[in-house]
mmCIF file of C-alpha atoms in Angstrom:
data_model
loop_
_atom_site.group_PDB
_atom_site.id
_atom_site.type_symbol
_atom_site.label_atom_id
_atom_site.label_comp_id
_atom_site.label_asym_id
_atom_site.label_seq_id
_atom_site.Cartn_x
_atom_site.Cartn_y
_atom_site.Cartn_z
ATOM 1 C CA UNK A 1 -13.908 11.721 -32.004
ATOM 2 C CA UNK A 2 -15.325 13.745 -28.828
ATOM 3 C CA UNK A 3 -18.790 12.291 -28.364
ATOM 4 C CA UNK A 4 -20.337 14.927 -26.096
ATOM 5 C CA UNK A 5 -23.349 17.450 -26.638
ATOM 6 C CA UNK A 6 -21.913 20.423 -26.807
ATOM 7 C CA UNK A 7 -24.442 22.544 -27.657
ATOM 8 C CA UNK A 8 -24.625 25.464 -30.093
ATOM 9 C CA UNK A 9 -24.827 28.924 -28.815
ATOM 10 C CA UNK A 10 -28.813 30.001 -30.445
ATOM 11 C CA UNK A 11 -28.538 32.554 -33.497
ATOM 12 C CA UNK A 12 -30.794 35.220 -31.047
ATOM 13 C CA UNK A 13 -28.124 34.484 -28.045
ATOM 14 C CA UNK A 14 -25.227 35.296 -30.243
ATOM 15 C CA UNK A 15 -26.749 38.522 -32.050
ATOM 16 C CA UNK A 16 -28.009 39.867 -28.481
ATOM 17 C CA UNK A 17 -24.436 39.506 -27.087
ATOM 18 C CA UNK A 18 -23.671 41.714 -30.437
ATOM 19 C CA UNK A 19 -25.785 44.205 -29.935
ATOM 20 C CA UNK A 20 -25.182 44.671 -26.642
ATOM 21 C CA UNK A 21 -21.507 45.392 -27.245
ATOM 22 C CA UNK A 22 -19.481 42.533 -26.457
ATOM 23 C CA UNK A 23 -16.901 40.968 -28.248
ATOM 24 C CA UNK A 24 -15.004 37.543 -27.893
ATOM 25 C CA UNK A 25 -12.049 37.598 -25.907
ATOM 26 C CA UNK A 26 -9.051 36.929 -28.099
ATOM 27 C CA UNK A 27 -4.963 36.237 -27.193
ATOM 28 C CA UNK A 28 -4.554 39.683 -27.916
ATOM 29 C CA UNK A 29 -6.514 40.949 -25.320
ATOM 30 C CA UNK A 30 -4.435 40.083 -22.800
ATOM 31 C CA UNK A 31 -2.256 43.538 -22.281
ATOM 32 C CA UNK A 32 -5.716 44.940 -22.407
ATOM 33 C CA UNK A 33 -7.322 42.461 -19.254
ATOM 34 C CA UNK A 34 -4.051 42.914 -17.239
ATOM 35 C CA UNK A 35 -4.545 46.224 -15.778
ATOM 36 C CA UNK A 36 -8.236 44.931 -14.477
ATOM 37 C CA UNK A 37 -6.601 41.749 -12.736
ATOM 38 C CA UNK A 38 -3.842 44.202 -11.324
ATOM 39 C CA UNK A 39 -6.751 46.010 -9.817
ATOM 40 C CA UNK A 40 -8.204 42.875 -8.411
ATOM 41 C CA UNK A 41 -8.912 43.158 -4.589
ATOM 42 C CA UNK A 42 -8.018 39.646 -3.546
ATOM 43 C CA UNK A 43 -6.463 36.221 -6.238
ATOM 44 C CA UNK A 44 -9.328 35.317 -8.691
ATOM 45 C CA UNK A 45 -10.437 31.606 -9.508
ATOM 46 C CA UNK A 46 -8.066 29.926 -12.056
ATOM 47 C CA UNK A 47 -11.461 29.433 -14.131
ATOM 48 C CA UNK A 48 -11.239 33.427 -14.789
ATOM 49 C CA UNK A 49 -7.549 33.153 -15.388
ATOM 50 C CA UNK A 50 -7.064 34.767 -18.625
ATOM 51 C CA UNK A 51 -5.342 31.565 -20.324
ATOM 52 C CA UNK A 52 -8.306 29.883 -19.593
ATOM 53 C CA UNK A 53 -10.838 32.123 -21.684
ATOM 54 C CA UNK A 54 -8.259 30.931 -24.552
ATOM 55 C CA UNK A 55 -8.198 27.241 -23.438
ATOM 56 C CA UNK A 56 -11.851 26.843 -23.463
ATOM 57 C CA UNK A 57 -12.892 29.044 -25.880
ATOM 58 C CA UNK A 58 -14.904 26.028 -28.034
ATOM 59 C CA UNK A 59 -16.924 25.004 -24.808
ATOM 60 C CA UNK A 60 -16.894 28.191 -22.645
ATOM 61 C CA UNK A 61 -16.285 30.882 -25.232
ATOM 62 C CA UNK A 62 -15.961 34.254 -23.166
ATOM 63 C CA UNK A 63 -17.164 37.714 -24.510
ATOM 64 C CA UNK A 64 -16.337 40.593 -22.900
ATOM 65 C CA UNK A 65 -16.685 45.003 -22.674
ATOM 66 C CA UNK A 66 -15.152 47.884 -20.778
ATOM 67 C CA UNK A 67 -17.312 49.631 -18.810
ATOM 68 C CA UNK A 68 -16.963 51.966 -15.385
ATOM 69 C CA UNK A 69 -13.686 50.758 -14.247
ATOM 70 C CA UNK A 70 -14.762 47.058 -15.089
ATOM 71 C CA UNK A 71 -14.138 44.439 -17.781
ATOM 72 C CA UNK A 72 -17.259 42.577 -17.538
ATOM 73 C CA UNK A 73 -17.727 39.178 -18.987
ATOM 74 C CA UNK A 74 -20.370 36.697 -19.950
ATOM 75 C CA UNK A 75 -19.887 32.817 -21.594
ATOM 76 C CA UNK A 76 -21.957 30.257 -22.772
ATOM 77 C CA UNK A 77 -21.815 27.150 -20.914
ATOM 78 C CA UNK A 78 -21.770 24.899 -23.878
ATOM 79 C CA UNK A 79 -22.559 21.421 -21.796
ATOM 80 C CA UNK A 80 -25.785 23.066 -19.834
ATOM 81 C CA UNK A 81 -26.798 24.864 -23.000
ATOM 82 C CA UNK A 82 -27.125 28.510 -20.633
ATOM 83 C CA UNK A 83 -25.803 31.676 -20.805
ATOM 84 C CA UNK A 84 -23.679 32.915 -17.920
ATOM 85 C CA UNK A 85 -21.635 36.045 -16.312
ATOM 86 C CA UNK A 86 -18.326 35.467 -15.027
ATOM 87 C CA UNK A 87 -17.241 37.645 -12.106
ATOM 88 C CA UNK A 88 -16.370 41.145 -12.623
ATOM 89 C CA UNK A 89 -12.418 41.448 -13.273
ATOM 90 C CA UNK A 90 -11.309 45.114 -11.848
ATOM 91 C CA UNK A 91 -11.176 46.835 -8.361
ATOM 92 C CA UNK A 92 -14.371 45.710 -6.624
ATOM 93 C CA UNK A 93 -16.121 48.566 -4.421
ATOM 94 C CA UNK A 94 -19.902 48.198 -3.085
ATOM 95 C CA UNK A 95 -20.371 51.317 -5.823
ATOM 96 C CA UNK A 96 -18.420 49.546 -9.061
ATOM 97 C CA UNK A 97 -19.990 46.111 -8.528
ATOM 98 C CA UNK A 98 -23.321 47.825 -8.476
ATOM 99 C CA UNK A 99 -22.900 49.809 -11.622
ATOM 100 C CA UNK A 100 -21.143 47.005 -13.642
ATOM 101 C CA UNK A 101 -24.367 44.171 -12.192
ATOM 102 C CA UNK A 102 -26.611 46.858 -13.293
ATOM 103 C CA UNK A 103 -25.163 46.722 -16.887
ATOM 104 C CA UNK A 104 -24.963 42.833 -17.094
ATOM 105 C CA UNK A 105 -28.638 42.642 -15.669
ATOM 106 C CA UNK A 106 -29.426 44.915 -18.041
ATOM 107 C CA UNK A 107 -27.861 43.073 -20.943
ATOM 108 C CA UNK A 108 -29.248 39.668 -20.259
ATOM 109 C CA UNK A 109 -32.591 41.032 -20.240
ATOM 110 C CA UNK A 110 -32.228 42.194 -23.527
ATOM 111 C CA UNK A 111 -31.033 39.216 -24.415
ATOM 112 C CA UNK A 112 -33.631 37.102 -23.468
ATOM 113 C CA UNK A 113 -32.042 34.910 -20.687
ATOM 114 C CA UNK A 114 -32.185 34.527 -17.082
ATOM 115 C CA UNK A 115 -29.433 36.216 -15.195
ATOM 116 C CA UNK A 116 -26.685 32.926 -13.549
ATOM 117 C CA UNK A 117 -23.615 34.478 -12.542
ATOM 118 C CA UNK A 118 -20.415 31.366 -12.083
ATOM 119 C CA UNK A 119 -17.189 30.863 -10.263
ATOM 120 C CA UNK A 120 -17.865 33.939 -8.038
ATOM 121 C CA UNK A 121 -14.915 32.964 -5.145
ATOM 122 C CA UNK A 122 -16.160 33.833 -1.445
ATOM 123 C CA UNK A 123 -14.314 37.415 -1.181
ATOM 124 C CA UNK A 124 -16.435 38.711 -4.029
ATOM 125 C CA UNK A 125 -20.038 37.701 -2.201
ATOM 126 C CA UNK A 126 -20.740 40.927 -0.018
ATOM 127 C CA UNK A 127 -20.025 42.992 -2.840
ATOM 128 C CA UNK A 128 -23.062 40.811 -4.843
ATOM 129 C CA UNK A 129 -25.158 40.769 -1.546
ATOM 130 C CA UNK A 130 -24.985 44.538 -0.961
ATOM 131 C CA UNK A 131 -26.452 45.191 -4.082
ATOM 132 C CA UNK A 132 -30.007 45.981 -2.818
ATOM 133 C CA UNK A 133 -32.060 44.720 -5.752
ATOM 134 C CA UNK A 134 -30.375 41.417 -6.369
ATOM 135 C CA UNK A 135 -31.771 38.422 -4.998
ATOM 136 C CA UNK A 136 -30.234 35.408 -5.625
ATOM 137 C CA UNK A 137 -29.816 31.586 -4.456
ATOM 138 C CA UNK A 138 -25.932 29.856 -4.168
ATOM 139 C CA UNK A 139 -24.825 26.679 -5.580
ATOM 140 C CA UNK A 140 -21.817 26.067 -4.154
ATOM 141 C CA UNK A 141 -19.886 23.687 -6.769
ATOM 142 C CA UNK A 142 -17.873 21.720 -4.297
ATOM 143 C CA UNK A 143 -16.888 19.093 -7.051
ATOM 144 C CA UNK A 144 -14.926 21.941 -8.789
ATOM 145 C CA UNK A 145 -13.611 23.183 -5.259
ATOM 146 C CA UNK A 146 -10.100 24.535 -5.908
ATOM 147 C CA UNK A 147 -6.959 23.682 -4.521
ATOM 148 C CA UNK A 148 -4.966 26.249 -2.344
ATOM 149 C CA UNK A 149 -1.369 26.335 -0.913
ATOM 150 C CA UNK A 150 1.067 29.213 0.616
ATOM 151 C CA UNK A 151 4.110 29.360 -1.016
ATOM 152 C CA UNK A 152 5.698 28.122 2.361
ATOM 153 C CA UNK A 153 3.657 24.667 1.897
ATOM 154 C CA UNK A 154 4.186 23.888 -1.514
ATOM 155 C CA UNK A 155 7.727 24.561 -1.445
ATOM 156 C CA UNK A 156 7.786 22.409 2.149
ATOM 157 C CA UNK A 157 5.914 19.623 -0.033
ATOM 158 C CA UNK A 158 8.525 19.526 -2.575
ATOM 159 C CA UNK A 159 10.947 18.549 -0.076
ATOM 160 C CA UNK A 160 9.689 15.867 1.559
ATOM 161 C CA UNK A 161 11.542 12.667 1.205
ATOM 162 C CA UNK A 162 9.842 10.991 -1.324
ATOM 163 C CA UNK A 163 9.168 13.565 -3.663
ATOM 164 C CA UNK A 164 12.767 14.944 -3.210
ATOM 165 C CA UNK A 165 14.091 11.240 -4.324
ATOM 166 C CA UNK A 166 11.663 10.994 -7.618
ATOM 167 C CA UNK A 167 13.158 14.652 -8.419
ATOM 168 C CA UNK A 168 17.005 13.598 -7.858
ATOM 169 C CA UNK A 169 16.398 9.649 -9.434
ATOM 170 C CA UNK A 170 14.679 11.427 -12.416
ATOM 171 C CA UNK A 171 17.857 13.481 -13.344
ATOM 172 C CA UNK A 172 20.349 11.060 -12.233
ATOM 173 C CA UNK A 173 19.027 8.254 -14.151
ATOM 174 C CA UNK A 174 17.623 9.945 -17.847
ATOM 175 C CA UNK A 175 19.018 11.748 -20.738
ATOM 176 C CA UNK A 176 16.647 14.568 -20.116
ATOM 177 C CA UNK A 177 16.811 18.233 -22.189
ATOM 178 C CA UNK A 178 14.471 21.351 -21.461
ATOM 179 C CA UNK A 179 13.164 23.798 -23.082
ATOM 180 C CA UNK A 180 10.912 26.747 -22.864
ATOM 181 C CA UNK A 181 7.948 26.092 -24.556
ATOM 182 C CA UNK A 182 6.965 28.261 -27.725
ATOM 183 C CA UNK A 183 4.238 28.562 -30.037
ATOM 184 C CA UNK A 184 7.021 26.845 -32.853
ATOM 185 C CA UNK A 185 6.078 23.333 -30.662
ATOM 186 C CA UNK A 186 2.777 22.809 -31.538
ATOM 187 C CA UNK A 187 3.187 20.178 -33.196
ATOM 188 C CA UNK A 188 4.836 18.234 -31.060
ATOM 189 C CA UNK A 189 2.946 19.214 -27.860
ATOM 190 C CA UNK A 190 -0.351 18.394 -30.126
ATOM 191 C CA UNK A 191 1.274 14.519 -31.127
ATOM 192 C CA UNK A 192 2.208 14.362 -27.657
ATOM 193 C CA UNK A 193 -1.209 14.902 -26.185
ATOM 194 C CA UNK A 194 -2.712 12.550 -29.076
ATOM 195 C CA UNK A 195 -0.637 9.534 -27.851
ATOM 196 C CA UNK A 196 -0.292 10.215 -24.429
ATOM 197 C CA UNK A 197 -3.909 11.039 -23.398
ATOM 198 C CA UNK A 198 -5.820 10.019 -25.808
ATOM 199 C CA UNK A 199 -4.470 6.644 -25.480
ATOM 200 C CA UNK A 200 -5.406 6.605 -21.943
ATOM 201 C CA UNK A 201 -8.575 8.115 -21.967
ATOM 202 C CA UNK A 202 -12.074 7.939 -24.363
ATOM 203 C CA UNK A 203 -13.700 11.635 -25.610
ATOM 204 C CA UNK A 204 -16.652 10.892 -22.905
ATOM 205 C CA UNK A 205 -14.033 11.622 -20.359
ATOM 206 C CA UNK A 206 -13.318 14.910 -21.423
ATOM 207 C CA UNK A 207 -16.337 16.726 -19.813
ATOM 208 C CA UNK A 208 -16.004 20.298 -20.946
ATOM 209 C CA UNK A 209 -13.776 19.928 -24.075
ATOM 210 C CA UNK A 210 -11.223 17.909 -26.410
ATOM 211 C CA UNK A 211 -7.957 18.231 -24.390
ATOM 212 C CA UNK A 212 -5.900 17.775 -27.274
ATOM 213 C CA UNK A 213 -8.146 20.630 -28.934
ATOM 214 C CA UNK A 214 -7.407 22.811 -25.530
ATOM 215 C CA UNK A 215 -3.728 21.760 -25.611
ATOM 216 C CA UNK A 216 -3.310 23.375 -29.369
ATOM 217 C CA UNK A 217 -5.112 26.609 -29.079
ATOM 218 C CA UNK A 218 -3.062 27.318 -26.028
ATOM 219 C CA UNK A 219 0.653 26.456 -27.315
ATOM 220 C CA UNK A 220 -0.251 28.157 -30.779
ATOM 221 C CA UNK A 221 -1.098 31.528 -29.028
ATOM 222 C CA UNK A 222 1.507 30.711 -26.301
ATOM 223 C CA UNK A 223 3.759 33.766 -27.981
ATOM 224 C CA UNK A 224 0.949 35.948 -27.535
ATOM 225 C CA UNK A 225 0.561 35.074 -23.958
ATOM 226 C CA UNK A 226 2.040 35.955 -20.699
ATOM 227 C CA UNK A 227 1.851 32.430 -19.487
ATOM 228 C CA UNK A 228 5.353 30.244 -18.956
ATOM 229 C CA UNK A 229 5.959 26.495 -20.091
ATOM 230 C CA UNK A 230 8.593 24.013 -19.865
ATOM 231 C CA UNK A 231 9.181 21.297 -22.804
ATOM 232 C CA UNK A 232 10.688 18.079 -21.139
ATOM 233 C CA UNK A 233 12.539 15.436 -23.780
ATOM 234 C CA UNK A 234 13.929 12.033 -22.709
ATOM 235 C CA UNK A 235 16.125 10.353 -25.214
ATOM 236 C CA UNK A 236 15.369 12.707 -27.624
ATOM 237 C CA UNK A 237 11.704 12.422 -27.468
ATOM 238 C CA UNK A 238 8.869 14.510 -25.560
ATOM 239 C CA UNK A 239 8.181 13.153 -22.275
ATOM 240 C CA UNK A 240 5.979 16.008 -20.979
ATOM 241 C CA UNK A 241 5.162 19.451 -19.969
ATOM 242 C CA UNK A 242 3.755 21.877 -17.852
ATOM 243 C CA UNK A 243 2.058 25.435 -18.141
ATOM 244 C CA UNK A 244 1.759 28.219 -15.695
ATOM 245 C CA UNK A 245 0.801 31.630 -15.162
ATOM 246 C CA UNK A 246 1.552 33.959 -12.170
ATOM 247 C CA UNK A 247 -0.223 37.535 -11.347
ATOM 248 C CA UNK A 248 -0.589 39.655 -8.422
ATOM 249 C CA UNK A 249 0.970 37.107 -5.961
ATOM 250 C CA UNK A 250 -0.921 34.428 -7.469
ATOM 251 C CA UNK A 251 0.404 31.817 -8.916
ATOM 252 C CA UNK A 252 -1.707 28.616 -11.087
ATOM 253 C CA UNK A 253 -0.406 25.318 -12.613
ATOM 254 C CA UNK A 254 -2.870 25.331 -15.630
ATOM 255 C CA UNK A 255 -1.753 22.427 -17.288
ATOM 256 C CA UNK A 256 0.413 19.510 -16.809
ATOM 257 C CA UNK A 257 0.980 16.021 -18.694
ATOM 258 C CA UNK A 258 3.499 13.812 -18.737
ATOM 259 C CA UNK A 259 4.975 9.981 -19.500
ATOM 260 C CA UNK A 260 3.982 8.864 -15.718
ATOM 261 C CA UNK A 261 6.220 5.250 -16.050
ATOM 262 C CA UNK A 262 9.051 7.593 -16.357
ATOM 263 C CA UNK A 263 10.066 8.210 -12.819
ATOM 264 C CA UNK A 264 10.603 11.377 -11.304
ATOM 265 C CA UNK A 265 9.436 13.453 -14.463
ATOM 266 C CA UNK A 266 6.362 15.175 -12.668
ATOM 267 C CA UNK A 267 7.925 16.295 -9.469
ATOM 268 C CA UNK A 268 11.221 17.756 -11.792
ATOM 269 C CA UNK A 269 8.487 19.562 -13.681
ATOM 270 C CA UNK A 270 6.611 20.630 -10.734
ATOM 271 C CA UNK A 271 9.605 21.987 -9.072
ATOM 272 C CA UNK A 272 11.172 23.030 -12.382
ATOM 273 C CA UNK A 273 8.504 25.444 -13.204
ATOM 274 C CA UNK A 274 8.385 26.858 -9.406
ATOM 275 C CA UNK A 275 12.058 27.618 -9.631
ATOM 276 C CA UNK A 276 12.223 29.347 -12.721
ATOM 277 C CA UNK A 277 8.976 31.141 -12.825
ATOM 278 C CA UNK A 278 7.418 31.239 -9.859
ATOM 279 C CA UNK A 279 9.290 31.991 -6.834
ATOM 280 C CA UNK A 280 8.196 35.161 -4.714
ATOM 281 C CA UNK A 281 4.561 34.471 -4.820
ATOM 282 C CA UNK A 282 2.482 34.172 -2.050
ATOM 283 C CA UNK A 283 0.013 31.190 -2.766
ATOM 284 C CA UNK A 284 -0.471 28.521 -5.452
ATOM 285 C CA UNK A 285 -3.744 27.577 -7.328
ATOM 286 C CA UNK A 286 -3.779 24.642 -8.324
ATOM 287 C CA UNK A 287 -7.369 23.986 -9.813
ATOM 288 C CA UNK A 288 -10.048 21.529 -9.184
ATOM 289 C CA UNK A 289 -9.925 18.060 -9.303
ATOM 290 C CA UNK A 290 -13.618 17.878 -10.976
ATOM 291 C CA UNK A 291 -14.323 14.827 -8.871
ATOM 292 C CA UNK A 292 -11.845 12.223 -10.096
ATOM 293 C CA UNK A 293 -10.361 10.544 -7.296
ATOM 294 C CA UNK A 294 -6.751 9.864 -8.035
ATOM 295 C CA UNK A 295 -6.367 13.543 -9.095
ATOM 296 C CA UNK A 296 -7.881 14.361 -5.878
ATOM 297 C CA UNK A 297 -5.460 12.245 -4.018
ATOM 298 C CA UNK A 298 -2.757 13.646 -5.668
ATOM 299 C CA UNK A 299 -3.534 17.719 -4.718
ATOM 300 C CA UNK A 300 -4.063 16.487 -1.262
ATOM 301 C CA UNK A 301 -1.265 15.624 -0.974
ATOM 302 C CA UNK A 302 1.047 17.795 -2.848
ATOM 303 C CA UNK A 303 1.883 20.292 -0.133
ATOM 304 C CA UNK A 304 1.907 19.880 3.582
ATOM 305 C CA UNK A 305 -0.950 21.552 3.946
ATOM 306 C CA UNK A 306 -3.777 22.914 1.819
ATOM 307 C CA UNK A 307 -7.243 24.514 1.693
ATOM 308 C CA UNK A 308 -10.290 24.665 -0.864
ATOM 309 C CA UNK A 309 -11.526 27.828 -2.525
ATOM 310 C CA UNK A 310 -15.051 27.779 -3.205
ATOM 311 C CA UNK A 311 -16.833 28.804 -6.761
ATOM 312 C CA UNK A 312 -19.878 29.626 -6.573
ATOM 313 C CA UNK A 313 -23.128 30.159 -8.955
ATOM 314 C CA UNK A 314 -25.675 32.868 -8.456
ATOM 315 C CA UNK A 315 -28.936 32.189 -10.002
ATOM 316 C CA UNK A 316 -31.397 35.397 -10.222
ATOM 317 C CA UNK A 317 -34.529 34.681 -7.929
#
């Protein structure tokens, strides 16, 4: 059993985000959000990927409107017990930022809570700081820094020597079948998660939610989705998988897990899902490593080269 605080969103928060006209953003939304992100100046942070309002949606559940060319978004940040707004998703001019800030300024005060705005990436700044009545101080979160490659990197990192050999060895030496993951594996993906990580890991290490919790809201919705997934068996039996999502040039690896003894299995999965679904983009996200350090070792070197994207919170002065 998860033994974190996650704390309950307060009766007045949750009937002020009513009446101000927001709703929570379900897996149906998504043909609805997709026109926004098309209109997106520059790649967004993977934390405002759409999957991951779904993902989260126990600990960071994400409500959302329309308004003036803008989705506009705010979540409660279940660990810190705050209400937050999420960057604006849409085409960002000095004129649409200002109108949509002006409505989410305008709704948190009727709410009751102090305005924090999270996971703004560095692009979207001047469009916050040319807004001539918003004063604010910057936290840059380097612990949840994000990991960056060009296409030409990643694809150079999957061919170096070593990783090329785990990819060949793992095919050459297990009875391996694929499949494309659908909402109908849930509960195999969920077992899989249960034994795998679970038996690896204790709830306290699962800072901002259950994983296995994560794991099943996202494969039961995954048919409602525009996300891709491979299912990896090895003698029969589920060995691992990996889930990604691509947009505007963009793509993210959102989640990956896997048997790690068996040899090979998360470079063929890594490579797997490039070639099938991800070839012609431009750069790779591949998320933070929230400050463990063997995760971290592993994104730095997973490419050839590499650079960090920023998210930053704005706190109201």
């Amino acid at each position: 059993m998860n033994t974190r605080v996650i704390k309950e969103i307060p009766q007045r928060v949750i009937e002020g985000i009513d009446l101000c006209g927001y709703r929570k953003v379900e897996p149906e939304d998504q043909a609805l959000f997709d026109p926004y992100y098309d209109r997106m100046n520059h790649p967004w942070s993977g934390s405002t990927e759409f999957l991951n309002f779904i993902a989260w949606s126990d600990s960071l559940p994400v409500y959302f409107k329309e308004a003036d060319g803008m989705i506009i978004g705010i979540s409660y940040e279940s660990n810190e017990g705050m209400l937050v707004g999420i960057p604006f998703i849409g085409h960002y001019t000095n004129e649409s930022v200002k109108q949509a800030f002006t409505i989410l300024k305008n709704d948190f005060e009727k709410i009751g809570e102090p305005l924090v705005i999270m996971d703004v990436v560095k692009w979207m700044l001047p469009y916050y700081e040319a807004i001539d009545d918003f004063h604010f101080d910057i936290e840059d979160r380097r612990d949840y820094m994000e990991y960056i490659y060009t296409a030409e990197d990643f694809e150079a990192g999957m061919n170096k020597q070593d990783d090329r050999y785990r990819y060949r060895y793992f095919m050459r030496k297990f009875d391996y079948e694929v499949e494309e993951i659908r909402s109908a594996h849930r509960d195999e993906i969920v077992g899989f998660m249960k034994h795998v990580w679970c038996g690896d890991k204790t709830c306290s290490e699962c800072q901002f939610g259950c994983m296995v919790d994560v794991t099943d809201r996202v494969v039961s919705a995954f048919d409602k989705l525009d996300v891709n997934g491979l299912l990896v068996r090895v003698d029969g039996s589920i060995a691992g998988f990996c889930i990604v999502t691509k947009r505007m040039g963009q793509a993210i690896y959102q989640f990956k897990h896997a048997i790690n003894r068996i040899k090979g299995i998360n470079e063929y999965m890594l490579k797997e899902c490039y070639d099938r679904y991800l070839k012609g983009v431009d750069i790779i996200n591949y998320t933070e490593d929230c400050g463990i350090e063997s995760l971290r070792r592993y994104k730095m070197n997973l490419a050839t080269a590499y650079s960090l994207s920023s998210r930053l919170t704005l706190t109201a002065k």
